[in-house]
C-alpha cells in the first residue's frame, strides 16, 4: 500500500471524527505553540539588544545598585543573580556614589538617572503609567536620542521646573503630539513641558522599561522634590572607546573602596547586556521548555490512547480489511500513518497558531518576536517523531487482531 | 482438476473443558468451476469450514490443498496474500467499509495488491457496471439498499479475479427479490467459470447450484450433485415438508431434514479429537461424478 494512499486514507478517517482528532491534538498543538512562541520572543529580545548595542556603542557603561551578576575569573558573566533585581529602580545609590563615579579616572561624561517615585497629574487627571526621572543635560547625547519637538533642558535650566516627555505621555496624557508649554503637576509642583522625545526604539536603562513613557526633569529639580535623589542607575562614557575596560576597572575599584569593600553595585558594559538577557532568557526558556515537553508528552500519550480506542472501535473494519487480503503489515501501516498524521497535523496547527500569536505580539507589545526557520523545522520534526513513537503500540495491536474474531465484532 | 482438497480436517475451538469440535475430520474435494451449496443447521460448522477454505483460519488437524498447493501450515502473511489473490468473500452482513464510497470499497483489495490508482478505478468501475451499480459509484454504503450493497460486495469479491468465491449466507439479510437478483448474479459468475461456495438455509436457492453438501455437528452427512435449475431431492423434501415463512422456518426445515437422514451420526455426541476413520465417515463421502 503506497504511502500517499495511506495518508489519504488516514486523513479521511481523521476527518470522520474531526472533533475528537482536534481534542487529541491539543497537547501537541500547545506544546509546539509554547516552544515556538517563547523561543521567538527570546530571539526578538536578543535582536533588540543587539540593535541597542549597535546604536549606543559598546563604550556605554552603566553602574547599578546591587550585586546583579556573577562573573568568572576572566570577567565574563556566568550567572544573573536575581532576575527581579534587574528591574529598573529596584535599588538605589546615593549622590556620593555619583561623585565617586565622576571622579574615577578616564570618565568623560556621567548621566545620573534619579527615580522620582510619583504619578503625575494634568488638571484633575491622574496618570500613573509614566516613568518620572531626574537627570542631567547630557541624557539625550548619552542615549543617542533626539528631541522631536522643543528642546531638552541645558545646564542653565538645572533647577527650573521643566520636563521633557516621551511620545506616549504626550499622546496619552495630553492627547496631542506637541503639548509644549502646557503644565503638569508632579508631587504638587507644576512643571512646564519644553520638549517631546523622538520615539525610543530600545530600552537602554533596563529591559522592559519603556522610555516613551518617560518624564525627564533636571536633576536638581528632582532633588528638590524628593529630598535626595534615588539613583537607579548612572550612565558613563569613557574618554575613548579603547579605555572602556580600564574605566570599568577604575570605577569598580573606587566604588568598592567607597563602599568599604562591599560589592553591592554592578558595573556593566553595554555589550554585556546581551549575556545578561541571554542568561535571563535561559531561565525562562528552560521553564517553558519543561512545560512544553510535558505538554508534548501528554499529547503523545493522548494520541496513543485515542489510537487504541480507534483500533478497538474499528475492529470490524480491520477484520474486513484482513479478509480481503490486507497483511498485518499493511494494517499496522495504516494506523501508524494515522497516528503520525494526527501528531504532525497538531504540530502544523501549533506552528500556524505560533505565527498568529507572533503577529499579535508584534502589534500589541514591543517584543518584536522572531520565528526562525530552525525552530519551525525542529517543532515539525518533534511532532512527526511523536506520532511515530506513540503510534507503534496501537499499530501493532491492530495488526495482531484475529481476522475471524474481528469480523464478528459488533 | 480439484481446486480445493480437504483431508481429515478438524477444527477445535477453546481449551480444556470448554472445547468445541466444530469440524470433525472433514474430507471434501471441490472441482474448479463447481457451484456448491453448503446446508445444515446453525452451529453445524458451515462458517468454520468456509473460514478454513477461505484461509481466514487454520485447521487444528488435517491438510488443505488449494489449487494443488498445501496451504494448511502457511504463515499469517502468506495466508493474507493468498486470500487477496485467490479468494473473494461475500458476507451475510455485507461488510463494506462505511466510510468509503462504493467505488473505493470495490477497489480496496487492489490497494492491498499494490495496483495503481487509475487501474484500480477502471477495474472497480467495470465490475460495478457488471453488477448493475454504475450509477451508485460515489454513494456511501449506507445510502444503498440491502440488495445493492450485496451486489457491491460481490463486485468487491470479484475485483481480484479470485479462484474461489465464498458466500456465507449472502442472502440471509435480503428480501426474496433481492435474494433472487444476488443469486442470478452469482449464477452468471459461475457460468463464466468461477468456483463458488454458497452457505444457505434456503432450499430454494439450491436450484442455482450443481452440488449440495449437507453438514451436521461438524460432519458432512450428505453430498449430492444436482442439475442446475432443480432443487435436489433432500432439499425439496424440506421444501415440501414445511411451509416456509421466515428464516426460522428455514432453519427448522433444515434441522428436521438432517434428522430425517437415516444415519446414526445424528445422535453422536461431540467428542474430543480422535483418529478413527470410521466406516460411517467413509460412507458419507460424496459420490463422485
Ligand atoms: N471462535 C469460536 N470459538 C469457539 N467456538 C466457536 C467459534 N467459532 C465457532 N464456534 C463453534 O463451532 C461450531 C460451529 O460454528 P459455525 O461454523 O459458526 O456454525 P454455522 O456457521 O454452521 O452456524 C458452533 O458450535 C460454534 O459455537
Ligand atoms: Mg454461520
mmCIF file of C-alpha atoms in Angstrom, chain A residues 1-2 5 8 12-14 16-17 313-314 316-331 334 338 402-404 407-408, chain B residues 13 51 56-57 76-77 80-81 83-84 87 89 91 93 95-101 104-105 108-109 111-114 117 120 142 156 160:
data_model
loop_
_atom_site.group_PDB
_atom_site.id
_atom_site.type_symbol
_atom_site.label_atom_id
_atom_site.label_comp_id
_atom_site.label_asym_id
_atom_site.label_seq_id
_atom_site.Cartn_x
_atom_site.Cartn_y
_atom_site.Cartn_z
ATOM 1 C CA UNK A 1 0.000 0.000 0.000
ATOM 2 C CA UNK A 2 1.579 3.243 -1.111
ATOM 3 C CA UNK A 5 -2.704 6.234 -0.426
ATOM 4 C CA UNK A 8 -5.177 9.956 2.135
ATOM 5 C CA UNK A 12 -10.225 10.532 5.610
ATOM 6 C CA UNK A 13 -10.734 8.656 8.830
ATOM 7 C CA UNK A 14 -9.420 11.548 10.931
ATOM 8 C CA UNK A 16 -14.557 11.437 10.017
ATOM 9 C CA UNK A 17 -14.062 12.234 13.704
ATOM 10 C CA UNK A 313 -13.787 0.734 17.544
ATOM 11 C CA UNK A 314 -12.615 -0.265 14.118
ATOM 12 C CA UNK A 316 -14.637 -4.951 12.393
ATOM 13 C CA UNK A 317 -13.040 -2.757 9.755
ATOM 14 C CA UNK A 318 -9.725 -4.444 10.497
ATOM 15 C CA UNK A 319 -11.402 -7.840 10.096
ATOM 16 C CA UNK A 320 -12.867 -6.818 6.756
ATOM 17 C CA UNK A 321 -9.572 -5.448 5.510
ATOM 18 C CA UNK A 322 -7.813 -8.642 6.519
ATOM 19 C CA UNK A 323 -10.478 -10.798 4.896
ATOM 20 C CA UNK A 324 -9.975 -9.061 1.583
ATOM 21 C CA UNK A 325 -6.248 -9.559 1.780
ATOM 22 C CA UNK A 326 -4.535 -6.902 3.903
ATOM 23 C CA UNK A 327 -1.377 -8.238 5.504
ATOM 24 C CA UNK A 328 -0.585 -7.493 9.138
ATOM 25 C CA UNK A 329 1.999 -5.057 7.945
ATOM 26 C CA UNK A 330 -0.466 -3.198 5.776
ATOM 27 C CA UNK A 331 -2.881 -2.924 8.693
ATOM 28 C CA UNK A 334 -2.491 2.282 8.240
ATOM 29 C CA UNK A 338 -2.817 7.786 11.127
ATOM 30 C CA UNK A 402 -7.525 -12.251 14.627
ATOM 31 C CA UNK A 403 -9.497 -11.774 11.399
ATOM 32 C CA UNK A 404 -12.417 -14.014 12.345
ATOM 33 C CA UNK A 407 -15.213 -9.837 11.691
ATOM 34 C CA UNK A 408 -17.582 -10.915 14.432
ATOM 35 C CA UNK B 13 -12.187 -24.160 19.462
ATOM 36 C CA UNK B 51 -13.237 -19.697 7.049
ATOM 37 C CA UNK B 56 -9.101 -16.756 7.360
ATOM 38 C CA UNK B 57 -8.395 -19.555 9.821
ATOM 39 C CA UNK B 76 -0.209 -15.329 8.511
ATOM 40 C CA UNK B 77 1.226 -13.064 5.858
ATOM 41 C CA UNK B 80 -3.214 -12.883 3.642
ATOM 42 C CA UNK B 81 -1.638 -12.792 0.211
ATOM 43 C CA UNK B 83 -6.688 -14.522 0.376
ATOM 44 C CA UNK B 84 -6.014 -11.365 -1.515
ATOM 45 C CA UNK B 87 -10.357 -15.745 -2.552
ATOM 46 C CA UNK B 89 -15.603 -13.127 0.248
ATOM 47 C CA UNK B 91 -20.723 -11.962 3.807
ATOM 48 C CA UNK B 93 -23.745 -8.663 6.756
ATOM 49 C CA UNK B 95 -19.154 -5.828 5.375
ATOM 50 C CA UNK B 96 -18.467 -2.841 3.194
ATOM 51 C CA UNK B 97 -16.413 -0.157 4.931
ATOM 52 C CA UNK B 98 -18.916 2.519 5.924
ATOM 53 C CA UNK B 99 -16.596 5.474 5.346
ATOM 54 C CA UNK B 100 -15.573 4.548 1.828
ATOM 55 C CA UNK B 101 -17.808 5.065 -1.154
ATOM 56 C CA UNK B 104 -13.452 2.743 -3.121
ATOM 57 C CA UNK B 105 -14.871 -0.296 -1.359
ATOM 58 C CA UNK B 108 -9.889 -1.832 -1.828
ATOM 59 C CA UNK B 109 -8.495 -5.352 -2.445
ATOM 60 C CA UNK B 111 -4.989 -1.335 -2.939
ATOM 61 C CA UNK B 112 -3.509 -4.160 -0.909
ATOM 62 C CA UNK B 113 -2.225 -5.731 -4.079
ATOM 63 C CA UNK B 114 -0.390 -2.522 -4.961
ATOM 64 C CA UNK B 117 -4.980 4.297 -8.709
ATOM 65 C CA UNK B 120 -7.998 0.367 -9.584
ATOM 66 C CA UNK B 142 -25.455 3.425 3.958
ATOM 67 C CA UNK B 156 -15.504 -6.368 -4.444
ATOM 68 C CA UNK B 160 -9.034 -9.573 -7.821
#
